[in-house]
Amino acid sequence: DQQVKQNSPSLSVQEGRISILNCDYTNSMFDYFLWYKKYPAEGPTFLISISSIKDKNEDGRFTVFLNKSAKHLSLHIVPSQPGDSAVYFCAASFSDSNYQLIWGAGTKLIIKP
Amino acid sequence: ETGVTQSPTHLIKTRGQQVTLRCSSQSGHNTVSWYQQALGQGPQFIFQYYREEENGRGNFPPRFSGLQFPNYSSELNVNALELDDSALYLCASSLSAGGPYEQYFGPGTRLTVT
């Protein structure tokens, strides 16, 4: 049973436009959410996180939105740059599980010049 | 500051064999987590070690075992390899456990079981 779902395997966006990556979850116990970015032949790198007590967190070009009632979070990248082309993973955790990460399958983002 | 390193980079084993994968954590980190990432999927949590003790385990059979050493480096051992064990194995270190500490990942070890 997939607790964290990223339903879009890939997304193609024009350079300079907004990229929106989506993630849905089923476990209402999750209280901490993260986005990781992965380039080929490298390990995932942390991008941005959000606690369940917030509905938005911003860091430069990256903003994560959390909609707890819909069990949905999204990552917005504005403006999109060629270096943003990578696989993006959404992950969730909760304090009772010692913050072990449950990951989505990832979305491959392609930024077109 | 040295990042997380893993060895070997690639490995080919035969079904039924045993394998040991190694991970050196980032300086100052006392917690290591191991993940298995099958093709086209997200990483799946195997287990975590905190100060040389297992500190949580995912849904993996006992033939997946680990160790953490006093310098906080770690090993993942897999016995009786099966074809489905073919995957990218990722190690991540963090400052500590029990909180939403950022995890820093190594590049992974690609294991192929034939």
Coordinates of N, CA and C in Angstrom, one line a residue:
Chain A
D1 N 0.9 -1.2 0.0 CA 0.0 0.0 0.0 C 0.9 1.2 0.0
Q2 N 0.8 2.0 -1.1 CA 1.6 3.2 -1.2 C 1.1 4.3 -0.4
Q3 N 1.8 4.8 0.6 CA 1.3 5.8 1.5 C 1.6 7.2 0.9
V4 N 2.6 7.3 0.1 CA 3.0 8.5 -0.6 C 3.0 8.3 -2.1
K5 N 2.2 9.1 -2.8 CA 2.1 8.9 -4.2 C 2.4 10.2 -5.0
Q6 N 3.2 9.9 -6.0 CA 3.5 11.0 -7.0 C 3.0 10.4 -8.3
N7 N 1.8 10.9 -8.7 CA 1.1 10.3 -9.9 C 1.7 10.7 -11.2
S8 N 2.5 11.7 -11.3 CA 3.1 12.1 -12.6 C 4.5 11.6 -12.7
P9 N 4.8 10.6 -13.5 CA 6.2 10.1 -13.6 C 7.1 11.2 -14.2
S10 N 6.5 12.1 -15.1 CA 7.4 13.1 -15.7 C 6.6 14.3 -15.9
L11 N 7.4 15.4 -16.1 CA 6.8 16.8 -16.3 C 7.7 17.6 -17.1
S12 N 7.2 18.2 -18.2 CA 8.1 19.0 -19.0 C 7.6 20.5 -18.9
V13 N 8.6 21.4 -18.6 CA 8.2 22.8 -18.4 C 9.2 23.7 -19.2
Q14 N 8.7 24.8 -19.7 CA 9.6 25.7 -20.4 C 10.4 26.5 -19.4
E15 N 11.6 26.7 -19.8 CA 12.5 27.5 -18.9 C 11.9 28.9 -18.6
G16 N 12.0 29.3 -17.4 CA 11.4 30.6 -17.0 C 10.0 30.5 -16.5
R17 N 9.3 29.4 -16.8 CA 7.9 29.2 -16.3 C 7.9 28.6 -14.9
I18 N 6.7 28.4 -14.4 CA 6.5 27.7 -13.1 C 6.4 26.2 -13.3
S19 N 7.2 25.5 -12.4 CA 7.0 24.0 -12.4 C 6.2 23.7 -11.1
I20 N 5.2 22.9 -11.3 CA 4.4 22.4 -10.1 C 4.5 20.9 -10.0
L21 N 5.0 20.4 -8.9 CA 5.1 19.0 -8.7 C 4.2 18.6 -7.6
N22 N 3.4 17.6 -7.8 CA 2.4 17.2 -6.8 C 2.6 15.9 -6.1
C23 N 2.1 15.8 -4.9 CA 2.3 14.6 -4.1 C 1.0 14.4 -3.2
D24 N 0.5 13.2 -3.1 CA -0.6 12.9 -2.3 C -0.2 11.8 -1.3
Y25 N -0.8 11.9 -0.1 CA -0.5 10.9 0.9 C -1.8 10.4 1.6
T26 N -1.7 9.2 2.2 CA -2.9 8.6 2.7 C -2.9 8.6 4.2
N27 N -1.7 8.6 4.9 CA -1.6 8.5 6.3 C -1.7 9.8 7.0
S28 N -2.8 10.0 7.7 CA -3.0 11.3 8.4 C -2.1 11.5 9.6
M29 N -1.3 10.5 9.9 CA -0.3 10.6 11.0 C 0.9 11.4 10.6
F30 N 1.1 11.5 9.3 CA 2.3 12.2 8.8 C 2.3 13.6 9.3
D31 N 3.4 14.1 9.9 CA 3.5 15.4 10.4 C 4.7 16.2 9.9
Y32 N 5.4 15.6 9.0 CA 6.6 16.3 8.4 C 6.8 15.8 7.0
F33 N 7.0 16.7 6.1 CA 7.1 16.4 4.7 C 8.3 17.1 4.1
L34 N 8.9 16.4 3.1 CA 10.1 16.9 2.5 C 10.1 16.7 1.0
W35 N 10.9 17.5 0.3 CA 11.2 17.3 -1.1 C 12.7 17.1 -1.2
Y36 N 13.0 16.1 -2.0 CA 14.4 15.8 -2.4 C 14.5 15.9 -3.9
K37 N 15.7 16.2 -4.3 CA 16.0 16.3 -5.7 C 17.2 15.3 -6.0
K38 N 17.1 14.6 -7.2 CA 18.1 13.6 -7.5 C 18.6 13.8 -8.9
Y39 N 19.9 13.9 -9.1 CA 20.5 13.9 -10.4 C 21.0 12.5 -10.6
P40 N 21.2 12.1 -11.9 CA 21.7 10.7 -12.2 C 23.0 10.5 -11.5
A41 N 23.3 9.3 -11.0 CA 24.5 8.9 -10.4 C 24.9 9.7 -9.2
E42 N 23.9 10.4 -8.6 CA 24.1 11.0 -7.3 C 23.0 10.6 -6.3
G43 N 23.3 10.8 -5.0 CA 22.2 10.5 -4.1 C 21.3 11.7 -4.0
P44 N 20.1 11.5 -3.5 CA 19.1 12.6 -3.3 C 19.7 13.7 -2.4
T45 N 19.3 14.9 -2.8 CA 19.7 16.0 -1.9 C 18.5 16.7 -1.5
F46 N 18.5 17.1 -0.2 CA 17.4 17.8 0.4 C 17.1 19.2 -0.2
L47 N 15.8 19.4 -0.4 CA 15.4 20.7 -1.1 C 14.7 21.6 -0.1
I48 N 13.6 21.1 0.4 CA 12.8 21.9 1.3 C 11.9 21.0 2.1
S49 N 11.4 21.5 3.2 CA 10.5 20.7 4.1 C 9.4 21.6 4.6
I50 N 8.4 20.9 5.2 CA 7.3 21.6 5.8 C 6.7 20.8 6.9
S51 N 6.4 21.4 8.0 CA 5.8 20.7 9.1 C 4.3 20.8 9.0
S52 N 3.6 19.9 9.5 CA 2.1 19.8 9.4 C 1.4 21.0 10.1
I53 N 2.1 21.8 10.9 CA 1.5 22.9 11.5 C 1.5 24.1 10.6
K54 N 2.2 24.0 9.5 CA 2.2 25.1 8.5 C 1.5 24.7 7.2
D55 N 1.1 25.7 6.4 CA 0.6 25.3 5.1 C 1.4 25.8 3.9
K56 N 2.5 26.5 4.3 CA 3.4 27.0 3.2 C 4.8 27.2 3.8
N57 N 5.8 26.9 3.0 CA 7.2 27.2 3.3 C 7.9 27.6 2.1
E58 N 8.7 28.6 2.2 CA 9.3 29.2 1.0 C 10.8 29.3 1.2
D59 N 11.6 29.0 0.1 CA 13.0 29.1 0.2 C 13.5 29.5 -1.2
G60 N 13.7 30.7 -1.4 CA 14.2 31.2 -2.7 C 13.1 30.9 -3.8
R61 N 13.5 30.2 -4.8 CA 12.6 29.9 -5.9 C 11.7 28.7 -5.6
F62 N 11.9 28.1 -4.5 CA 11.1 26.9 -4.1 C 10.1 27.2 -3.0
T63 N 8.9 26.8 -3.3 CA 7.8 26.9 -2.3 C 7.1 25.6 -2.2
V64 N 6.8 25.2 -0.9 CA 6.0 23.9 -0.7 C 4.7 24.4 -0.1
F65 N 3.6 23.8 -0.6 CA 2.3 24.1 -0.1 C 1.8 22.7 0.5
L66 N 1.1 22.8 1.6 CA 0.5 21.6 2.3 C -1.0 21.9 2.5
N67 N -1.8 21.0 2.0 CA -3.2 21.0 2.2 C -3.6 19.7 3.0
K68 N -3.7 19.9 4.3 CA -3.9 18.7 5.1 C -5.3 18.0 4.9
S69 N -6.3 18.8 4.7 CA -7.6 18.3 4.5 C -7.6 17.4 3.2
A70 N -6.9 17.8 2.2 CA -6.9 17.0 1.0 C -5.7 16.0 1.0
K71 N -4.9 16.0 2.0 CA -3.7 15.2 2.1 C -2.9 15.3 0.8
H72 N -2.6 16.6 0.5 CA -1.9 16.9 -0.7 C -0.8 17.9 -0.5
L73 N 0.4 17.7 -1.1 CA 1.3 18.8 -1.0 C 1.9 19.0 -2.4
S74 N 2.4 20.2 -2.7 CA 2.9 20.5 -4.0 C 4.2 21.4 -3.8
L75 N 5.1 21.2 -4.8 CA 6.3 22.0 -4.8 C 6.3 22.9 -6.0
H76 N 6.4 24.2 -5.8 CA 6.4 25.2 -6.9 C 7.9 25.7 -7.1
I77 N 8.3 25.7 -8.3 CA 9.6 26.2 -8.7 C 9.4 27.4 -9.6
V78 N 9.8 28.6 -9.2 CA 9.6 29.8 -10.0 C 10.8 30.7 -9.9
P79 N 11.5 31.1 -11.0 CA 11.2 30.5 -12.4 C 12.0 29.3 -12.5
S80 N 11.6 28.4 -13.4 CA 12.3 27.1 -13.7 C 13.6 27.4 -14.5
Q81 N 14.6 26.7 -14.1 CA 15.9 26.9 -14.7 C 16.4 25.5 -15.3
P82 N 17.3 25.5 -16.3 CA 17.8 24.2 -16.8 C 18.4 23.3 -15.8
G83 N 19.0 23.8 -14.8 CA 19.6 23.0 -13.7 C 18.6 22.4 -12.8
D84 N 17.4 22.7 -13.0 CA 16.3 22.1 -12.1 C 15.9 20.8 -12.7
S85 N 16.4 20.4 -13.9 CA 16.0 19.2 -14.5 C 16.6 18.0 -13.7
A86 N 15.7 17.2 -13.1 CA 16.2 16.2 -12.2 C 14.9 15.4 -11.8
V87 N 15.1 14.3 -11.0 CA 14.0 13.6 -10.4 C 13.7 14.2 -9.0
Y88 N 12.4 14.5 -8.8 CA 12.0 15.1 -7.5 C 11.2 14.0 -6.7
F89 N 11.6 13.8 -5.5 CA 10.9 12.9 -4.6 C 10.2 13.6 -3.5
C90 N 9.0 13.3 -3.2 CA 8.3 13.7 -2.1 C 8.5 12.6 -1.0
A91 N 8.7 13.0 0.3 CA 8.8 12.1 1.4 C 8.0 12.6 2.6
A92 N 7.6 11.6 3.4 CA 6.8 12.0 4.6 C 7.2 11.2 5.7
S93 N 7.0 11.8 6.9 CA 7.4 11.0 8.1 C 6.5 11.5 9.3
F94 N 6.5 10.7 10.4 CA 5.9 11.2 11.6 C 6.7 10.8 12.8
S95 N 6.5 11.6 13.9 CA 7.3 11.5 15.1 C 7.2 10.2 15.7
D96 N 6.1 9.5 15.7 CA 5.9 8.2 16.3 C 6.8 7.1 15.6
S97 N 7.1 7.4 14.4 CA 8.0 6.4 13.7 C 9.4 6.8 13.7
N98 N 9.7 7.7 14.6 CA 11.1 8.2 14.7 C 11.5 8.9 13.4
Y99 N 10.6 9.5 12.7 CA 10.8 10.3 11.5 C 11.4 9.5 10.4
Q100 N 11.2 8.2 10.3 CA 11.6 7.4 9.2 C 10.9 7.9 8.0
L101 N 11.6 8.0 6.9 CA 11.0 8.6 5.6 C 10.3 7.6 4.8
I102 N 9.1 7.9 4.4 CA 8.3 7.1 3.4 C 8.3 8.0 2.1
W103 N 8.7 7.4 1.0 CA 9.0 8.1 -0.2 C 7.9 7.8 -1.3
G104 N 7.7 8.8 -2.1 CA 7.0 8.6 -3.4 C 7.9 8.1 -4.4
A105 N 7.3 7.8 -5.6 CA 8.1 7.1 -6.7 C 8.9 8.1 -7.5
G106 N 8.7 9.4 -7.3 CA 9.4 10.4 -8.0 C 8.8 11.0 -9.2
T107 N 9.1 12.2 -9.6 CA 8.6 12.8 -10.8 C 9.9 13.4 -11.5
K108 N 10.0 13.0 -12.8 CA 11.2 13.5 -13.5 C 10.8 14.8 -14.2
L109 N 11.5 15.9 -13.8 CA 11.2 17.2 -14.3 C 12.2 17.5 -15.4
I110 N 11.7 17.9 -16.5 CA 12.5 18.3 -17.7 C 12.3 19.8 -18.0
I111 N 13.3 20.6 -17.9 CA 13.1 22.0 -18.2 C 13.6 22.2 -19.7
K112 N 12.8 22.7 -20.5 CA 13.1 22.9 -21.9 C 13.6 24.3 -22.1
P113 N 14.7 24.5 -22.9 CA 15.2 25.8 -23.1 C 14.4 26.7 -24.0
Chain B
E1 N 34.8 19.6 4.8 CA 33.9 18.6 5.4 C 33.6 17.5 4.3
T2 N 33.9 16.2 4.7 CA 33.7 15.2 3.7 C 32.2 14.7 3.8
G3 N 31.7 14.5 2.6 CA 30.3 14.1 2.5 C 30.2 12.6 2.7
V4 N 29.0 12.1 2.5 CA 28.7 10.6 2.7 C 29.3 9.9 1.5
T5 N 30.1 8.8 1.7 CA 30.6 8.0 0.7 C 30.2 6.6 0.8
Q6 N 30.1 5.9 -0.3 CA 29.6 4.5 -0.3 C 30.6 3.7 -1.2
S7 N 30.8 2.5 -0.8 CA 31.6 1.6 -1.6 C 31.0 0.1 -1.6
P8 N 31.1 -0.6 -2.6 CA 31.6 -0.2 -4.0 C 30.5 0.6 -4.7
T9 N 30.9 1.1 -5.9 CA 29.9 1.8 -6.7 C 28.9 0.9 -7.4
H10 N 29.5 -0.2 -7.9 CA 28.7 -1.2 -8.6 C 29.2 -2.6 -8.1
L11 N 28.2 -3.5 -8.2 CA 28.5 -4.9 -7.7 C 27.6 -5.9 -8.4
I12 N 28.2 -7.0 -8.9 CA 27.4 -8.0 -9.5 C 27.6 -9.3 -8.7
K13 N 26.5 -9.9 -8.2 CA 26.5 -11.1 -7.4 C 25.6 -12.1 -8.0
T14 N 25.8 -13.4 -7.6 CA 24.9 -14.5 -8.0 C 23.9 -14.8 -6.9
R15 N 22.8 -15.2 -7.3 CA 21.7 -15.6 -6.4 C 22.2 -16.6 -5.4
G16 N 21.9 -16.3 -4.1 CA 22.4 -17.2 -3.0 C 23.6 -16.7 -2.3
Q17 N 24.4 -15.8 -3.0 CA 25.6 -15.3 -2.3 C 25.2 -14.2 -1.3
Q18 N 26.3 -13.8 -0.6 CA 26.2 -12.8 0.4 C 26.9 -11.5 -0.1
V19 N 26.5 -10.3 0.4 CA 27.1 -9.1 0.0 C 27.2 -8.1 1.2
T20 N 28.3 -7.4 1.2 CA 28.5 -6.3 2.2 C 28.7 -5.0 1.5
L21 N 27.9 -4.0 1.9 CA 28.0 -2.7 1.3 C 28.4 -1.7 2.5
R22 N 29.2 -0.7 2.1 CA 29.8 0.1 3.1 C 29.5 1.6 2.9
C23 N 29.4 2.3 4.1 CA 29.0 3.7 4.1 C 29.8 4.4 5.1
S24 N 30.4 5.6 4.7 CA 31.1 6.5 5.6 C 30.2 7.7 5.8
S25 N 29.8 8.0 7.0 CA 28.9 9.1 7.3 C 29.6 10.4 7.2
Q26 N 28.9 11.5 7.1 CA 29.4 12.8 7.1 C 30.0 13.1 8.5
S27 N 31.0 13.9 8.5 CA 31.7 14.2 9.8 C 30.7 14.9 10.8
G28 N 30.7 14.4 12.0 CA 29.8 14.9 13.0 C 28.5 14.3 13.1
H29 N 28.2 13.4 12.2 CA 26.9 12.7 12.2 C 27.0 11.3 12.9
N30 N 26.0 11.0 13.8 CA 26.0 9.8 14.5 C 24.9 8.8 14.1
T31 N 24.2 9.1 13.1 CA 23.0 8.3 12.6 C 23.2 8.0 11.2
V32 N 22.9 6.7 10.8 CA 23.0 6.3 9.4 C 21.7 5.5 9.1
S33 N 21.1 5.8 8.0 CA 19.9 5.1 7.5 C 20.3 4.5 6.2
W34 N 19.7 3.3 5.9 CA 19.9 2.6 4.7 C 18.6 2.5 3.9
Y35 N 18.6 2.6 2.6 CA 17.5 2.6 1.8 C 17.7 1.7 0.6
Q36 N 16.7 1.0 0.1 CA 16.8 0.3 -1.2 C 15.9 1.0 -2.2
Q37 N 16.5 1.3 -3.3 CA 15.7 1.9 -4.4 C 15.6 1.0 -5.6
A38 N 14.5 0.4 -5.9 CA 14.3 -0.4 -7.1 C 14.1 0.6 -8.3
L39 N 14.3 0.1 -9.4 CA 14.1 0.9 -10.6 C 12.7 1.5 -10.8
G40 N 12.7 2.8 -11.0 CA 11.4 3.4 -11.1 C 10.6 3.7 -9.9
Q41 N 11.2 3.4 -8.7 CA 10.5 3.6 -7.5 C 11.3 4.5 -6.6
G42 N 10.6 5.0 -5.5 CA 11.3 5.8 -4.5 C 12.1 4.9 -3.6
P43 N 13.0 5.5 -2.8 CA 13.8 4.7 -1.8 C 12.8 4.1 -0.8
Q44 N 13.2 2.9 -0.3 CA 12.4 2.2 0.8 C 13.3 2.0 1.9
F45 N 12.9 2.4 3.1 CA 13.7 2.4 4.3 C 13.9 1.0 4.7
I46 N 15.2 0.7 4.9 CA 15.6 -0.7 5.4 C 15.8 -0.7 6.9
F47 N 16.7 0.1 7.4 CA 16.9 0.3 8.9 C 17.8 1.5 9.1
Q48 N 17.8 1.9 10.4 CA 18.6 3.0 10.8 C 19.5 2.6 12.0
Y49 N 20.7 3.2 12.1 CA 21.6 2.9 13.2 C 21.9 4.3 13.9
Y50 N 21.8 4.3 15.2 CA 22.0 5.5 16.0 C 23.0 5.1 17.1
R51 N 24.2 5.7 17.1 CA 25.2 5.4 18.1 C 25.4 3.8 18.2
E52 N 25.6 3.2 17.1 CA 25.9 1.7 17.0 C 24.8 0.8 17.3
E53 N 23.6 1.3 17.6 CA 22.4 0.5 17.9 C 21.4 0.6 16.8
E54 N 20.7 -0.5 16.4 CA 19.6 -0.4 15.4 C 18.5 0.4 16.1
N55 N 18.0 1.4 15.3 CA 17.0 2.4 15.8 C 15.8 2.5 14.9
G56 N 15.3 1.3 14.5 CA 14.1 1.3 13.6 C 14.4 0.5 12.4
R57 N 13.4 -0.2 11.9 CA 13.6 -1.1 10.8 C 12.3 -1.1 9.9
G58 N 12.6 -1.1 8.6 CA 11.4 -1.2 7.7 C 11.0 -2.6 7.5
N59 N 10.2 -2.8 6.5 CA 9.6 -4.1 6.2 C 10.6 -5.0 5.3
F60 N 11.7 -5.3 5.9 CA 12.7 -6.1 5.2 C 13.0 -7.4 6.0
P61 N 13.3 -8.5 5.4 CA 13.5 -9.8 6.1 C 14.8 -9.7 6.9
P62 N 15.0 -10.6 7.8 CA 16.2 -10.7 8.7 C 17.5 -10.9 7.9
R63 N 17.4 -11.4 6.7 CA 18.7 -11.6 5.9 C 19.3 -10.3 5.5
F64 N 18.6 -9.1 5.8 CA 19.2 -7.8 5.7 C 19.6 -7.4 7.1
S65 N 20.9 -7.2 7.3 CA 21.4 -6.9 8.6 C 22.4 -5.8 8.4
G66 N 22.7 -5.1 9.6 CA 23.6 -4.0 9.5 C 24.5 -3.9 10.7
L67 N 25.4 -3.0 10.6 CA 26.3 -2.7 11.7 C 26.7 -1.2 11.6
Q68 N 26.9 -0.6 12.8 CA 27.5 0.7 12.8 C 28.7 0.7 13.7
F69 N 29.8 1.3 13.3 CA 31.0 1.2 14.0 C 31.2 2.5 14.9
P70 N 32.2 2.4 15.8 CA 32.4 3.6 16.7 C 32.7 4.9 16.0
N71 N 33.2 4.8 14.8 CA 33.4 6.0 14.0 C 32.2 6.4 13.2
Y72 N 31.1 5.7 13.5 CA 29.7 5.9 12.9 C 29.6 5.5 11.4
S73 N 30.7 4.9 10.8 CA 30.5 4.3 9.5 C 29.6 3.1 9.7
S74 N 29.2 2.6 8.6 CA 28.2 1.5 8.7 C 28.3 0.5 7.5
E75 N 27.8 -0.7 7.8 CA 27.7 -1.7 6.8 C 26.3 -2.2 6.6
L76 N 26.0 -2.6 5.4 CA 24.7 -3.3 5.2 C 25.1 -4.7 4.6
N77 N 24.6 -5.7 5.3 CA 24.9 -7.1 4.8 C 23.6 -7.7 4.3
V78 N 23.7 -8.4 3.2 CA 22.5 -9.1 2.7 C 22.9 -10.5 2.4
N79 N 22.3 -11.5 3.1 CA 22.6 -12.9 2.9 C 21.6 -13.5 1.9
A80 N 22.0 -14.7 1.4 CA 21.1 -15.5 0.5 C 20.4 -14.6 -0.6
L81 N 21.2 -13.9 -1.3 CA 20.7 -12.9 -2.3 C 19.7 -13.5 -3.3
E82 N 18.7 -12.7 -3.5 CA 17.6 -13.0 -4.5 C 17.6 -12.1 -5.6
L83 N 17.0 -12.5 -6.7 CA 17.0 -11.6 -7.9 C 16.4 -10.2 -7.6
D84 N 15.3 -10.3 -6.8 CA 14.7 -9.0 -6.4 C 15.5 -8.1 -5.6
D85 N 16.6 -8.5 -5.1 CA 17.5 -7.6 -4.3 C 18.3 -6.7 -5.2
S86 N 18.2 -6.9 -6.5 CA 18.9 -6.0 -7.5 C 18.2 -4.6 -7.3
A87 N 19.1 -3.6 -7.0 CA 18.6 -2.3 -6.7 C 19.7 -1.4 -6.5
L88 N 19.4 -0.1 -6.3 CA 20.4 0.9 -5.8 C 20.2 1.0 -4.3
Y89 N 21.3 0.8 -3.6 CA 21.3 0.9 -2.1 C 21.9 2.2 -1.7
L90 N 21.1 3.0 -1.0 CA 21.5 4.3 -0.6 C 21.7 4.4 0.9
C91 N 22.7 5.1 1.3 CA 23.0 5.3 2.7 C 22.9 6.8 2.9
A92 N 22.3 7.2 4.1 CA 22.2 8.6 4.4 C 22.6 8.8 5.9
S93 N 23.3 9.8 6.1 CA 23.7 10.1 7.5 C 23.0 11.4 8.0
S94 N 22.8 11.5 9.3 CA 22.2 12.7 9.8 C 22.8 13.0 11.2
L95 N 22.6 14.2 11.6 CA 23.2 14.7 12.8 C 22.8 13.9 14.1
S96 N 21.6 13.4 14.1 CA 21.1 12.6 15.2 C 19.9 11.9 14.8
A97 N 19.2 11.2 15.7 CA 18.0 10.5 15.4 C 16.9 11.0 16.3
G98 N 15.6 10.6 16.0 CA 14.5 11.0 16.9 C 13.9 12.4 16.6
G99 N 14.4 12.9 15.5 CA 13.8 14.2 15.1 C 13.9 14.4 13.6
P100 N 13.3 15.5 13.1 CA 13.3 15.6 11.6 C 14.7 16.2 11.1
Y101 N 15.7 15.5 11.4 CA 17.1 15.9 11.0 C 17.2 15.6 9.5
E102 N 17.9 16.6 8.9 CA 18.1 16.5 7.4 C 19.1 15.3 7.2
Q103 N 18.7 14.5 6.2 CA 19.5 13.3 5.8 C 20.4 13.6 4.6
Y104 N 21.6 13.3 4.7 CA 22.6 13.5 3.6 C 22.9 12.2 3.0
F105 N 22.7 12.1 1.7 CA 22.8 10.8 1.0 C 24.2 10.7 0.3
G106 N 24.6 9.4 0.3 CA 25.7 9.0 -0.6 C 25.2 8.8 -2.0
P107 N 26.1 8.5 -2.9 CA 25.7 8.3 -4.3 C 25.1 6.9 -4.6
G108 N 25.2 6.0 -3.6 CA 24.6 4.7 -3.7 C 25.5 3.6 -4.3
T109 N 25.1 2.4 -4.0 CA 25.8 1.2 -4.6 C 24.8 0.5 -5.5
R110 N 25.1 0.3 -6.7 CA 24.2 -0.4 -7.6 C 24.5 -1.9 -7.5
L111 N 23.6 -2.7 -7.0 CA 23.7 -4.1 -6.9 C 22.9 -4.9 -7.9
T112 N 23.6 -5.7 -8.7 CA 22.9 -6.6 -9.6 C 23.0 -8.0 -9.2
V113 N 21.9 -8.7 -9.1 CA 21.9 -10.1 -8.7 C 21.5 -11.0 -9.9
T114 N 22.4 -11.9 -10.3 CA 22.0 -12.7 -11.5 C 21.8 -14.2 -11.2

